[in-house]
Structures are given as structure tokens and as C-alpha cells.
Coordinates of C-alpha atoms in Angstrom, one line a residue:
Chain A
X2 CA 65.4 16.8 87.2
X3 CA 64.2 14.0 89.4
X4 CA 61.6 10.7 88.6
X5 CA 59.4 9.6 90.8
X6 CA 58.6 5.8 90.6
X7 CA 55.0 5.2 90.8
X8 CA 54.9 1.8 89.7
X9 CA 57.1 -1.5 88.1
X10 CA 56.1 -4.2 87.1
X11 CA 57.9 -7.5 85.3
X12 CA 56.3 -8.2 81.8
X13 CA 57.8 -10.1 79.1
X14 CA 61.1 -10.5 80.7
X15 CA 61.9 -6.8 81.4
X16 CA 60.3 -4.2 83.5
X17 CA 57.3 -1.9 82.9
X18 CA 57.4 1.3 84.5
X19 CA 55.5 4.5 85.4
X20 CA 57.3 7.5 86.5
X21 CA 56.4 11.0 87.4
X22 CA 58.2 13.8 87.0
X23 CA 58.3 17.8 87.5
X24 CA 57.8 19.4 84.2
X25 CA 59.5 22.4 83.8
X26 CA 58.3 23.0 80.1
X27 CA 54.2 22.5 81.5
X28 CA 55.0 23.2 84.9
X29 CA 52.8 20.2 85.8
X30 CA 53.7 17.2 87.4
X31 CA 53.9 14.8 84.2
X32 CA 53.6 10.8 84.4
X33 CA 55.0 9.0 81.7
X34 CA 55.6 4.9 80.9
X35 CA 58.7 3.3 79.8
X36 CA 58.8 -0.3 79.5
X37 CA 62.9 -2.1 79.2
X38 CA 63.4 -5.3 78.0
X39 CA 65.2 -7.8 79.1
X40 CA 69.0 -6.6 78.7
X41 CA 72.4 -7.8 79.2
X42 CA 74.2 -5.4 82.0
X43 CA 75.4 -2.1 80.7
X44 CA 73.8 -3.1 77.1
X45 CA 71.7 0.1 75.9
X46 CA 69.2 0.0 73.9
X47 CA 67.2 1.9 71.3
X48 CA 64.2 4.2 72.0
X49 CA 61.1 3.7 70.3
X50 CA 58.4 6.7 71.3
X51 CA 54.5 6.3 71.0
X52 CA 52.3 9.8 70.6
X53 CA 48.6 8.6 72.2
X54 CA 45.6 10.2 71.0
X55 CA 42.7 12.3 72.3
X56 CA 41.5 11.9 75.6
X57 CA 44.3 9.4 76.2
X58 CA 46.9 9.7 78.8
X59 CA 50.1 7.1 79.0
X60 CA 47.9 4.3 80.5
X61 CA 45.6 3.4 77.3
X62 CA 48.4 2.0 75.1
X63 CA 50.5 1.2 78.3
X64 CA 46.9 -1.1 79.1
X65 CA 46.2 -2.2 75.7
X66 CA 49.0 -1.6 73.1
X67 CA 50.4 -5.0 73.1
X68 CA 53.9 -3.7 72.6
X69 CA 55.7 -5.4 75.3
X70 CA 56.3 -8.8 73.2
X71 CA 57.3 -7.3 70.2
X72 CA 59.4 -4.7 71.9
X73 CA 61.3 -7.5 74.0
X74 CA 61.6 -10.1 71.1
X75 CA 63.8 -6.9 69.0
X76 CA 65.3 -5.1 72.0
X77 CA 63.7 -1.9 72.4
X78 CA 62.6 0.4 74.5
X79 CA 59.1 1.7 74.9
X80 CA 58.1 5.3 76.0
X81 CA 54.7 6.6 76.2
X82 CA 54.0 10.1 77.3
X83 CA 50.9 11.5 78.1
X84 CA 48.7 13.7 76.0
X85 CA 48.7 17.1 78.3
X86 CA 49.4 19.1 81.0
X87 CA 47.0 18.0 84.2
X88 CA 45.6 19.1 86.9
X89 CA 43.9 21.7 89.6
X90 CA 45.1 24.8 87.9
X91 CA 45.2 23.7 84.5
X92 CA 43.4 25.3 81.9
X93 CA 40.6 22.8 80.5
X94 CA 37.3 22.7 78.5
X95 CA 34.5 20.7 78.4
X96 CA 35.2 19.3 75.2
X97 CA 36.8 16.0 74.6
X98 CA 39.2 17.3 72.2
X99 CA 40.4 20.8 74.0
X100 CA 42.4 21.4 76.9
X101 CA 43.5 18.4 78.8
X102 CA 43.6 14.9 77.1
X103 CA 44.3 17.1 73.9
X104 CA 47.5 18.8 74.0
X105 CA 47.9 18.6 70.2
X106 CA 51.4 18.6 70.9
X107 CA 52.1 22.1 70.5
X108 CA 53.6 25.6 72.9
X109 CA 50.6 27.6 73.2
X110 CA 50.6 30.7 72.6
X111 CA 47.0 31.9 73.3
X112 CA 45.2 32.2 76.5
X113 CA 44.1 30.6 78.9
X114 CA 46.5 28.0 77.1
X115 CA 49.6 29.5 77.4
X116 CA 50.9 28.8 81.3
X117 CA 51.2 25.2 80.7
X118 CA 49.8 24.0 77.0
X119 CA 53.8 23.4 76.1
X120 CA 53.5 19.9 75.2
X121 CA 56.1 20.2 71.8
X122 CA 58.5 21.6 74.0
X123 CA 58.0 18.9 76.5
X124 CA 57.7 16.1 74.0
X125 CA 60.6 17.7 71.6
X126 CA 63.1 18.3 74.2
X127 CA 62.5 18.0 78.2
X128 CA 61.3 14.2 77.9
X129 CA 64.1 13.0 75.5
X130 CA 66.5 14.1 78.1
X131 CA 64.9 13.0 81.0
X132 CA 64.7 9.9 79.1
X133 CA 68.5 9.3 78.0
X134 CA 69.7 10.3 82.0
X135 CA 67.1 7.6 83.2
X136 CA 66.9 5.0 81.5
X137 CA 69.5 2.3 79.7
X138 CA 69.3 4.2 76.7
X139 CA 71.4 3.7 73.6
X140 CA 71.5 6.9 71.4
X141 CA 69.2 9.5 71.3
X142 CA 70.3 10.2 67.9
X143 CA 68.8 6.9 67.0
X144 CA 65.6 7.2 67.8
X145 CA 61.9 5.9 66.3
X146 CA 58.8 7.4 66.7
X147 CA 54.6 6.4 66.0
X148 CA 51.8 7.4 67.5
X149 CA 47.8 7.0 67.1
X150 CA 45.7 9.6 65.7
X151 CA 46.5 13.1 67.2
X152 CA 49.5 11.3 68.4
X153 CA 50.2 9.9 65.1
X154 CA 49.9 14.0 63.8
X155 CA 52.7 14.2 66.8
X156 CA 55.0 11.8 65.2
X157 CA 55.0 12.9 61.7
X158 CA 54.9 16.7 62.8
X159 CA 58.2 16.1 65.8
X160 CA 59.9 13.7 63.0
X161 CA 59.2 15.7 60.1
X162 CA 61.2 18.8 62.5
X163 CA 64.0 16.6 63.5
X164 CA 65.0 14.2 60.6
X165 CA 68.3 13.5 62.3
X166 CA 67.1 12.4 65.4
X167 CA 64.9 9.7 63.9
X168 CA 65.3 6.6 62.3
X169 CA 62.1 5.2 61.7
X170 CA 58.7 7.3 61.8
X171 CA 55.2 5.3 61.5
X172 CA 51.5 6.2 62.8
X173 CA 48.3 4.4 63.6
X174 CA 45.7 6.7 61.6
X175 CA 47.1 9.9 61.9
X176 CA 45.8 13.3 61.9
X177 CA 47.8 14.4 58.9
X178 CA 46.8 17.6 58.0
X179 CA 45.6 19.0 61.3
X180 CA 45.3 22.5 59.3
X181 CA 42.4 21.3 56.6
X182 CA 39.9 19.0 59.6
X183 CA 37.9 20.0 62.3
X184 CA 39.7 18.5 64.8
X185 CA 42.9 20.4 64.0
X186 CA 41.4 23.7 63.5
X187 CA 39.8 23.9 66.5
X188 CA 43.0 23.0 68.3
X189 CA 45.6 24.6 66.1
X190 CA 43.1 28.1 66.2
X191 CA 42.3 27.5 69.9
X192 CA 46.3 27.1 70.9
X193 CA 48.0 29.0 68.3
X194 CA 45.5 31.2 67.3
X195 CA 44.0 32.7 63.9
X196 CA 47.1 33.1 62.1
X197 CA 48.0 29.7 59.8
X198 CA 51.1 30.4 59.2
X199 CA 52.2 29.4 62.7
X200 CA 50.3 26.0 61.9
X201 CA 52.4 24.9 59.7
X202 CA 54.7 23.7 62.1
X203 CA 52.3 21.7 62.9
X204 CA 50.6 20.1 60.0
X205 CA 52.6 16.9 58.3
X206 CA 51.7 17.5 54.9
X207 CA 51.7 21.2 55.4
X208 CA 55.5 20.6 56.7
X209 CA 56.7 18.4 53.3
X210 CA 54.9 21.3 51.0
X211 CA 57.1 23.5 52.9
X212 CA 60.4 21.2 52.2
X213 CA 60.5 19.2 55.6
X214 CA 61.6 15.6 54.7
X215 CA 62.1 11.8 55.6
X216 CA 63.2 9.2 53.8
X217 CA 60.4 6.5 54.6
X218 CA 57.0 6.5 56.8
X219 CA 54.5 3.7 57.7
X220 CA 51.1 4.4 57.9
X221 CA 48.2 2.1 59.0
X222 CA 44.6 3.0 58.8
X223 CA 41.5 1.1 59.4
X224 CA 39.1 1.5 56.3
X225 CA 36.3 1.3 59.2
X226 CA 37.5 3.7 61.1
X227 CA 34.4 6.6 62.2
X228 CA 36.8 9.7 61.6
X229 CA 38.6 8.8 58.7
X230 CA 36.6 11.2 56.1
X231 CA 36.2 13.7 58.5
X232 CA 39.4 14.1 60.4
X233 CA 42.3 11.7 59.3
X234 CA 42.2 11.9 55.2
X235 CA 45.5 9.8 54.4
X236 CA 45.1 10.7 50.9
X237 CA 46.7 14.3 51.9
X238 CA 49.8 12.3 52.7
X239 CA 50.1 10.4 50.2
X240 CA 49.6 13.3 48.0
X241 CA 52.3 14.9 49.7
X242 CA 54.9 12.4 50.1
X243 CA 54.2 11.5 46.1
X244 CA 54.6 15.3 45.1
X245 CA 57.9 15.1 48.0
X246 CA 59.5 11.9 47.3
X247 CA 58.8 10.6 50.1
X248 CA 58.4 7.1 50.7
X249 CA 55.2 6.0 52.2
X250 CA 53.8 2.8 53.2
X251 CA 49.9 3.7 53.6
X252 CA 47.9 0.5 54.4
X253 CA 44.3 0.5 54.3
X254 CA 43.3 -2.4 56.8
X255 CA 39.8 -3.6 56.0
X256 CA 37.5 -3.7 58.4
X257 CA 39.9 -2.2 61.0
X258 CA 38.3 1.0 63.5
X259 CA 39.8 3.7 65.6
X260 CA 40.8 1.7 68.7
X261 CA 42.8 -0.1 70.3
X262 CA 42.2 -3.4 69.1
X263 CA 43.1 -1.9 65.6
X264 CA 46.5 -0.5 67.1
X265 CA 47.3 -3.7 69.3
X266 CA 46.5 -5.5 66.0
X267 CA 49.4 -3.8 63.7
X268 CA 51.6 -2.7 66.8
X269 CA 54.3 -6.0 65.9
X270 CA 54.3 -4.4 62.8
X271 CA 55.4 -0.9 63.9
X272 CA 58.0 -2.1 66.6
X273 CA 59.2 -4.8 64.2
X274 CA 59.6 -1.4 61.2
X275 CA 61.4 0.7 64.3
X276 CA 63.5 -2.3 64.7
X277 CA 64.8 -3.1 61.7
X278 CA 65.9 0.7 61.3
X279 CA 67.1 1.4 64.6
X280 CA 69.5 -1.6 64.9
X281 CA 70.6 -0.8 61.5
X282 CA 74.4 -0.4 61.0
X283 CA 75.1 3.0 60.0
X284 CA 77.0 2.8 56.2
X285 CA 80.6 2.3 56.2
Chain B
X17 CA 18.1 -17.3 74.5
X18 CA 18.2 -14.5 73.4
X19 CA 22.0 -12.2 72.9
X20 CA 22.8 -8.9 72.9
X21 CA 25.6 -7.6 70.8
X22 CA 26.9 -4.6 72.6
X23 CA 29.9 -4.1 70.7
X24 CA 32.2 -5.8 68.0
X25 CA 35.8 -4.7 66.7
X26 CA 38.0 -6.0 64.0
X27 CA 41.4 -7.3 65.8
X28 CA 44.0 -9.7 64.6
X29 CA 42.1 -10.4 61.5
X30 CA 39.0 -11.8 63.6
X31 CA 36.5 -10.2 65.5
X32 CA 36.2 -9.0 69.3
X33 CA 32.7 -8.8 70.5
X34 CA 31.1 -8.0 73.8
X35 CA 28.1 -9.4 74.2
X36 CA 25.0 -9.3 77.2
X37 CA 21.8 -11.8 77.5
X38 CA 19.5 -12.3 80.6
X39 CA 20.4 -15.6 82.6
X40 CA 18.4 -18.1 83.7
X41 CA 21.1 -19.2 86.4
X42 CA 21.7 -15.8 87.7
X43 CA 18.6 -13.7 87.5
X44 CA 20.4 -10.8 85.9
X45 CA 21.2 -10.0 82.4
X46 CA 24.9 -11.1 82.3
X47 CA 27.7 -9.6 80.1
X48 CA 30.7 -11.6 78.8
X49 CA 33.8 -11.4 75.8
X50 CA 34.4 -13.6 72.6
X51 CA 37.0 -13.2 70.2
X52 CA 36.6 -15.3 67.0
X53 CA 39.7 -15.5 65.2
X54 CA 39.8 -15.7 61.0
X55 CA 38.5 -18.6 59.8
X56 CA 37.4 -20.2 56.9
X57 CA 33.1 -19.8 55.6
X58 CA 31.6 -22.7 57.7
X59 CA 34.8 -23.6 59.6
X60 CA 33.7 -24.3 63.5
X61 CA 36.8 -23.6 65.8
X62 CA 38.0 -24.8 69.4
X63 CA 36.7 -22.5 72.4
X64 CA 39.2 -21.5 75.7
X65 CA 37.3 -20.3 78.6
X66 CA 39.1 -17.9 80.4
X67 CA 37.4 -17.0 84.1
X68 CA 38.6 -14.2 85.9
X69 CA 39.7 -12.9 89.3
X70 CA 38.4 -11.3 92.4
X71 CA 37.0 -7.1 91.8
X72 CA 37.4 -8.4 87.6
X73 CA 34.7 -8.3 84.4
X74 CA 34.9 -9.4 81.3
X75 CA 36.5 -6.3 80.2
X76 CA 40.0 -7.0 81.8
X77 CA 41.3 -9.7 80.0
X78 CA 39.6 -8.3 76.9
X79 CA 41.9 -5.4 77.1
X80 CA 44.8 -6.0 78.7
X81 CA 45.0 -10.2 78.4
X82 CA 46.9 -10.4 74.6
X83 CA 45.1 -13.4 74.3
X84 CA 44.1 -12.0 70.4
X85 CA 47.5 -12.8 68.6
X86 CA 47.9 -16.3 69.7
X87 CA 44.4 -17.1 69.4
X88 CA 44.4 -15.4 65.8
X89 CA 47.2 -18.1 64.7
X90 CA 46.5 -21.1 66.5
X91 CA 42.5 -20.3 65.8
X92 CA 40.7 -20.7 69.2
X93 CA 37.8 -19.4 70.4
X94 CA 38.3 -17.2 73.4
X95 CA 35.4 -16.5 76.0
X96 CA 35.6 -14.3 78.9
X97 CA 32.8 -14.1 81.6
X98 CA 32.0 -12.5 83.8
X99 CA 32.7 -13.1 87.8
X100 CA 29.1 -12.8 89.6
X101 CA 26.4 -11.1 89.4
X102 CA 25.6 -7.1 89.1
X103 CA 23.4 -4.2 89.4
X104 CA 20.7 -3.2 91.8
X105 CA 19.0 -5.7 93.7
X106 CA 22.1 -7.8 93.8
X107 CA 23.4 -8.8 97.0
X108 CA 26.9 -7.3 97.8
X109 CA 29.5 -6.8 100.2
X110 CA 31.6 -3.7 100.8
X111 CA 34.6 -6.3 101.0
X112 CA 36.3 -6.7 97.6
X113 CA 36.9 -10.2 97.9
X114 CA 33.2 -11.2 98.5
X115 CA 29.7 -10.5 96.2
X116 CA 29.4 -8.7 93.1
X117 CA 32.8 -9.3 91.5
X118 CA 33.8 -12.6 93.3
X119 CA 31.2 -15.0 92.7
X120 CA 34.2 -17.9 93.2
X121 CA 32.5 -19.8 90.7
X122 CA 29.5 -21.8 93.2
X123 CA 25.7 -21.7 93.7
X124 CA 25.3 -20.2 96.8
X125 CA 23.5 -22.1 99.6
X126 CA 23.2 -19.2 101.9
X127 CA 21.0 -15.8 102.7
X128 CA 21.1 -13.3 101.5
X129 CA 23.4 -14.9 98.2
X130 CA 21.1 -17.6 96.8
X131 CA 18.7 -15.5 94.5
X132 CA 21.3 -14.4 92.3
X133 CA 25.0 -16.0 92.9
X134 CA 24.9 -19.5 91.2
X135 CA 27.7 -18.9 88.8
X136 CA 28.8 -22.3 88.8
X137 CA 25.3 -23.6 87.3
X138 CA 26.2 -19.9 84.8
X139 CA 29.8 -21.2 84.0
X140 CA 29.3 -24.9 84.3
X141 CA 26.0 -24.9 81.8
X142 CA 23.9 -22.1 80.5
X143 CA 26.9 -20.1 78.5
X144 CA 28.5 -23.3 77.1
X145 CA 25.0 -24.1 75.6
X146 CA 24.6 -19.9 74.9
X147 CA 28.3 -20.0 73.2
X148 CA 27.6 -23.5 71.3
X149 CA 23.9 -22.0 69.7
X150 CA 25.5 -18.4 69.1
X151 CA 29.1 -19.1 67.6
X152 CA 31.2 -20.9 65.5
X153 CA 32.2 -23.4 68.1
X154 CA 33.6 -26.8 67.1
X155 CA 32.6 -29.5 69.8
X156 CA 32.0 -28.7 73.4
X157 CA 33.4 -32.3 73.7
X158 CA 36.6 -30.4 72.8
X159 CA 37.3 -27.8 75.0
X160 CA 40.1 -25.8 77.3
X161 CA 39.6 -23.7 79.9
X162 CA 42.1 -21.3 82.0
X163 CA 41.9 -18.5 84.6
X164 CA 43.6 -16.1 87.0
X165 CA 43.7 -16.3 90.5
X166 CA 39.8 -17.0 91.9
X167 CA 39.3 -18.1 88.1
X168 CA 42.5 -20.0 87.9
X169 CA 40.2 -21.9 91.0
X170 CA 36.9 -22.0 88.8
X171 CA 39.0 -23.3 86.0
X172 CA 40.6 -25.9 87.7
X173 CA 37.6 -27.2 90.0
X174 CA 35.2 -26.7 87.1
X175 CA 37.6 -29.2 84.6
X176 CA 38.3 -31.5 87.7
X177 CA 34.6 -32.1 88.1
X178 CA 34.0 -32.4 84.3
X179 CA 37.3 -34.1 82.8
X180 CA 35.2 -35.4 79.8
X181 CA 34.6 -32.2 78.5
X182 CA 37.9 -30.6 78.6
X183 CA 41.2 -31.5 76.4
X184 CA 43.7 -28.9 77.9
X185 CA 43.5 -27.1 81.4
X186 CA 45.7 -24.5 83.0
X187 CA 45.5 -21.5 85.3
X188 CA 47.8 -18.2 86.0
X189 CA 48.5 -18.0 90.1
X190 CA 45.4 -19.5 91.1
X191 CA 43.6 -20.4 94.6
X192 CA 44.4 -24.1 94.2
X193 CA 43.0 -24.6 97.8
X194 CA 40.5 -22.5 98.8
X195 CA 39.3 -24.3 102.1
X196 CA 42.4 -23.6 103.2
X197 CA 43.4 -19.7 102.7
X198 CA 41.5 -16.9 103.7
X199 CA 40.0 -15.6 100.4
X200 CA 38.5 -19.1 99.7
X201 CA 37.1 -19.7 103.6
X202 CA 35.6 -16.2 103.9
X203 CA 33.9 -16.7 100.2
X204 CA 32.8 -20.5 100.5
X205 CA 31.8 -19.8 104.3
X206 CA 29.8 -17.1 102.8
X207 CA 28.0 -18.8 99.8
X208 CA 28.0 -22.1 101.0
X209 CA 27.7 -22.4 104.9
X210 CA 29.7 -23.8 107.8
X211 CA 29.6 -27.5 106.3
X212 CA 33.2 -28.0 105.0
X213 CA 32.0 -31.0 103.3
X214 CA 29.8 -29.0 100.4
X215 CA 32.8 -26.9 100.1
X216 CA 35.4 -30.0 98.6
X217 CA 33.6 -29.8 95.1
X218 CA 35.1 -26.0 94.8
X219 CA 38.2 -27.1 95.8
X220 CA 40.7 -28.0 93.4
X221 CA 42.9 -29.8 95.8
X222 CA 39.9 -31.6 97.9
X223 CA 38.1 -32.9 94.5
X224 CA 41.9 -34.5 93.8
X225 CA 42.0 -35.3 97.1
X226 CA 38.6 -37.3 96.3
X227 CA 39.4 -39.1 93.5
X228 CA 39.1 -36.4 90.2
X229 CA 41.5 -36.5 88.0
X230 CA 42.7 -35.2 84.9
X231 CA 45.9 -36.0 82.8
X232 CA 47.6 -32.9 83.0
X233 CA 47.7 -29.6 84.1
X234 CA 49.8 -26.2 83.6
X235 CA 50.4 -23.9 86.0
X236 CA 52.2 -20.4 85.6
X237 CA 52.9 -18.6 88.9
X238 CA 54.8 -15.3 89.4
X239 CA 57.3 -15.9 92.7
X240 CA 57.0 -12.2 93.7
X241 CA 53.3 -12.0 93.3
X242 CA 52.1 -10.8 96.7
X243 CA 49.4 -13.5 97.6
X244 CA 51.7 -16.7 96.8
X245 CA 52.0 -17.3 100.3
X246 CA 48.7 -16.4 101.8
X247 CA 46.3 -17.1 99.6
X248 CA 48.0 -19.3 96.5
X249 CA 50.2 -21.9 97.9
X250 CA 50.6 -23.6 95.0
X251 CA 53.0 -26.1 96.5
X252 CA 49.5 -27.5 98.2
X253 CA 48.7 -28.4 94.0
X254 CA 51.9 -30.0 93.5
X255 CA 51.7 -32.1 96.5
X256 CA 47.9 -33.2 95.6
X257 CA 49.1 -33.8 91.8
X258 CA 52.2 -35.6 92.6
X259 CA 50.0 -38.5 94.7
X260 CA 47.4 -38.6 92.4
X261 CA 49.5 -39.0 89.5
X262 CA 48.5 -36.1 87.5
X263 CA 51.3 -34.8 85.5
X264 CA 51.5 -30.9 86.7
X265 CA 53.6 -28.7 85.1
X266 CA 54.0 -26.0 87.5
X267 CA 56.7 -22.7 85.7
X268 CA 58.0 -20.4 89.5
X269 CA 58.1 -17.4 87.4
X270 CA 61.2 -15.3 88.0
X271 CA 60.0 -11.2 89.4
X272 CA 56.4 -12.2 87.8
X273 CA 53.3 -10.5 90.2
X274 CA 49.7 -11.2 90.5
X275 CA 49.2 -8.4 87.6
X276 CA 48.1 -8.7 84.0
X277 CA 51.3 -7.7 83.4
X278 CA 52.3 -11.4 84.7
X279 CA 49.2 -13.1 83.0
X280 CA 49.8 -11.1 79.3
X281 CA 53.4 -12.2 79.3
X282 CA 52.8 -16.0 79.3
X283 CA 49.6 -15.6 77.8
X284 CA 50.8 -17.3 74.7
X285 CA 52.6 -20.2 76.2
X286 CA 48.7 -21.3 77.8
X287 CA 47.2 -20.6 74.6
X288 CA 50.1 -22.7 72.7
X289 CA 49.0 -25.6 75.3
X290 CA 45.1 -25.5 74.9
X291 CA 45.8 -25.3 71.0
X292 CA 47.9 -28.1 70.6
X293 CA 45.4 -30.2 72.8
X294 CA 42.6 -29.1 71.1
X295 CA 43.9 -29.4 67.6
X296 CA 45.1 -33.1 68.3
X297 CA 43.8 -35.9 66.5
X298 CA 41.9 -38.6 68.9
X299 CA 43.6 -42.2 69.4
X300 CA 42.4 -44.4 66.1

């Protein structure tokens, strides 16, 4: 594996990066964000990953997410990847939420989709490691992960997979039953195809009905936001997590909509909640 | 006057609007930011004037300036303009650093700039009085202003000339002495003529030079920003401040470029100094 730097910048005492890489999982070239805070040498750090949403690639929340303070103030590391394959070649559709800018954060196994729609494997397991040989990092079996909307349905769905490797798991209004909304089905059918079962992989809630658990989850969502009755529905979560034990923080946030001045707004609040868990001493 | 509300989002507990209305001083319809933080029914709040650089809107601070957290506690008004200027039938340049997008804060003087480009008579008076009728705004006796690069120079020059009004000035990396670096000649050449003389009331240094003063200033420069030593020199500021008696408090930032990454990071620190200026009781 080799990282191209495109670009570092200082910010907030540390260093704010975007790299490119050689996917092998999309066979794409990829570009991805990290930003380091400041550090002592040979200190590691935590890794704190954030899922972005449709039509996003690693530059909206790298622009506007207003991570960079929080994440230096509690020593963590920030990695944002982007939302799909790209690219001359790459399957695509005129839709905003299809093809590129709308991975969904699944392997597709339908056509045209198939050649280089594999964004859970790239996500699940080719970033992390590119990741942990790169970067300053401390643990990769102390991680925390969010995300916004379809990227918030990439959190829940990668930490509800792999418990163990997570810590903390939050989300800026998620997607959480991609299987039962518009938005999911057309992705989920379009990627996956017309048998549900294969879904459920990919569905939160459909995930804890099926025994997948975590201890704790945060979840903010604006009560303004356009596609909450339509596409988000957090009351399917809280359902589940109720029926599941699971413990989740759902905040309404009054007035609050889909972008990113609601997710810059609560972002302290999701690093801070990483934080606290990640730096955590494991019990005695 | 009449305003246009072109958009308004919930962030930090206040509200982020975007807002257009046809200038007198320009001739154009002119489109600029405020963020009014939470406040109390009836409660009238402080205003910060942020003026932008060369090739910027409104739009880049408002996304990528993190000015909505500190302004949220230390409740200030924020107001972005814009920096000339637009559309059809606007004079323009192919150059970035001259016409639509680096109006340098003047009237222009000169063919084929004078129908449209007086954005000091913009900045200087109509949007104050536009601001004052249109928002909660305290006392425009009361006021602080900051900017970046080209606006760090409209902010400065713009306070020198009108000490009364302003309680707190500072600037990220600006053009402290534009008759003396190439960005500054080529643009006040261009708007203003040959005549050096017309040019020393847009020039932060000259107008010290020739008597303005105010009590203090803050300066936050980035040491590896890649116009320091063309087109910044802030070291001309320090000289002009330390004869003058003005007590400048200019911060080399370590690694720090010309970027918003630079201005985001010690955005906080120049909204902490407008605040505590603004909020300050007068002298008994």
C-alpha cells in the first residue's frame, strides 16, 4: 500500500491532511482526510472515524465539521473517508442518491455496481489498516465511530458488525433502518438486489432484531430536519435498542436541519462522547 | 431597504442566515452572512464584521471560519460581506487579485471600475445602517471588526479612519501596507489612479503614518503562510505601531498558512478579544 499526500495543512496545533491512495477493495484511486493533533513524539493516539452522507465526499465535514478543536483539546485522531468509488470508469447514475456520492457503504453484488461499489470492504477493512501503518495511531482495537445520515447508517451498521473494535458509536441523523425508507431501498435493492435478507447486514435496527449488540449509542437529530419522516425515523431505533437493551442517547435538537451547521453544532459533543470512551482505562 | 432572506439555519443555539438586497453604493444586489447567537426576547447584541480576502464571498468564512461557537457564548453578532461586486455587467479582470472578488475595500476613481466598485462607501456605510434597521444589533457606537488578508487591510484602514466607532480591532495575515506590495499597488493603481496620495487612506500603515490612531490592535500571522514576505510584511505594522504608540499585539504563529485552516484555529482567541471589548463597561 502506498499514500499519496495531496495536501497538509497546520490547524489547531496539529496537522490536517488529505491523502490518496490505490484502493484495492474499489479499485479506484480513493482520497481520504485525517487530521493529528498536536502530540508528544512517539505518543499514539486514538482513532475516531466519521461516515459522511450523500453526495458528500471527505471534503464537506473536512470544510465544515468543526472537529479540529474538539479533537485537539481530547487528543484524537480524525479520519474522514469518502462516500464512493470515483471516477472515468465508474459506474454512476444521474440520481443524487445512486452510484457515486452514494456508496451506502456496502460490496455490491449487482451490476453495473459490482466492479468497484465495495465501500464496506473498503471502510471495514482496507482503510483501517492503511490507517494504523500511516498514521500515529494508538490501537485499532480502540476505536470510535459517527457519521451523518447515510454515514450515520455506516456507523451503526460497521459498529453494530464489529462490537470489539469500537468503543464509542454516535451519528448525526442517521439512516437507521435503511430497509423500511426510500432512500435505503433504492440503494440496498439497487446494490444488493431484491433479496432482503442480504440487507440485513445492513440495516441498524434490522441488525439488533437479529441479536447484533452495543453497549451504548448517541444519536442527534434535528426536529427540523426535511427527511426525518421520510428517511431517518429514530423512533425505529429507539424501538430497537428498548426491545435490545441497548442504551441509547436519542436527542431531538429543536429547530436543528440536515446540514452542516447542525453537525458542526453537536460535533464537541460527539468527539467529547468518543473521548471519554476511548481514553478509558480498560477494568482491572 | 429592502432584504432578502435567502437562507437561514439553526447553529450553536442561534441562527445562521444569508441574506441579499440591492445596493445603493454598488449598483448590484449584494449578498452577505449574519449569525445571531441565542439571546434573550428584546435583548440587542454587539456586531463583529468580518471582511474577507482576495477570490472570497461571504460563503467562506460562513462555512469554514468556526466563528459560530465562540460567538454563541460570548453573544456577538457576526457579519460577513461580501468582497466587490458581481454578475454581468460588472467590470472584471481575468487576474484573481483584481475586480469581482477583490474590491480591496475603496471607491474606485478610475475607468472602467467606478460604476460599480465603491465598496468602501458599501462597507463603511450602507450595510452598517442595513444591519442596524434589520437585526438585533446593540450600538453601532459599539462595534469590532476583523478580516483576512485583503480584509484583514479593509478592517484595519476602515477602523483607523473611524476609531470612534470601533471598541476592538484585529486582522488574520493581512495587507498592512498595501502601497508597498504588489497585490495592494496593482489593486489601488487600478481603482484609484497613479496619485499615491489618494491611496494613504487605504493604507493601514500610511493613515498611522498620518496621524490615525487607535488604542490597540491584534494581529495573528501564520510564519509559513506563503505571502508573509511579499505581500504581508507585517513587521512594516509593527514598526508604524511602535512609533505611534499603539499597543499591537502581533502572535508569529508557529507552521500556521494563509488558509482557513490558519484563520479557524485562532478564530476564538479574536472573537475572545472583540467580546471582552465590546462587553466592557465605559469609564464612569
Amino acid at each position: 500500500m502506498t499514500m499519496e499526500t495531496v495536501s497538509t495543512n497546520t490547524a489547531f496545533g496539529g496537522t490536517q491532511g488529505v491523502y490518496r491512495h490505490d484502493s484495492h477493495a474499489t479499485g479506484t484511486p480513493m482520497t481520504f482526510s485525517v487530521y493529528v493533533p498536536p502530540h508528544d513524539p512517539g505518543e499514539r493516539l486514538p482513532v475516531l472515524w466519521y461516515l459522511s452522507g450523500l453526495t458528500c465526499t471527505h471534503a464537506n465535514v473536512t470544510d465544515k465539521g468543526e472537529y479540529r478543536a474538539p479533537c485537539a483539546e481530547h487528543k484524537v485522531i480524525f479520519v474522514a473517508p469518502d462516500t464512493s468509488p470515483r471516477g472515468q470508469g465508474v459506474a454512476d447514475d444521474e440520481a443524487y442518491d445512486m452510484g457515486q456520492g452514494a456508496g451506502f457503504y456496502v460490496d455490491a453484488t449487482q451490476e453495473p455496481w459490482t466492479p468497484h461499489f465495495r465501500m464496506r470492504s473498503y471502510i471495514e477493512d482496507e482503510l483501517p489498516a492503511l490507517i494504523a501503518a500511516e498514521f500515529p495511531v494508538a490501537d485499532l482495537a480502540r476505536q470510535a465511530i459517527t457519521g451523518h445520515s447515510m454515514g450515520g447508517h455506516g456507523a451503526l451498521t460497521l459498529a453494530l458488525r464489529n462490537p470489539d473494535r469500537f468503543r464509542a458509536v454516535s451519528a448525526f441523523a442517521p439512516i437507521v433502518a435503511p430497509s423500511q425508507v426510500p432512500w435505503g431501498q433504492k440503494a440496498l435493492g439497487g446494490y444488493l438486489g431484491s433479496d432482503r435478507g442480504s440487507w440485513r447486514q445492513h440495516d441498524a435496527v434490522a441488525l439488533i432484531e437479529d441479536g447484533a449488540r452495543l453497549p451504548e449509542i448517541l444519536v442527534d437529530q434535528g426536529d427540523a430536519d426535511q427527511f426525518l419522516d421520510e428517511q431517518l425515523q429514530p423512533e425505529r431505533l429507539r424501538a430497537a435498542c428498548a426491545a435490545a437493551g441497548i442504551d441509547l442517547t436519542l436527542r431531538m435538537q429543536p429547530g436543528y436541519d440536515h446540514s452542516y451547521y447542525f453537525i458542526s453544532t453537536f460535533m464537541a459533543d460527539h468527539v467529547a462522547w468518543a473521548a471519554a470512551r476511548l481514553h478509558a482505562k480498560d477494568p482491572a
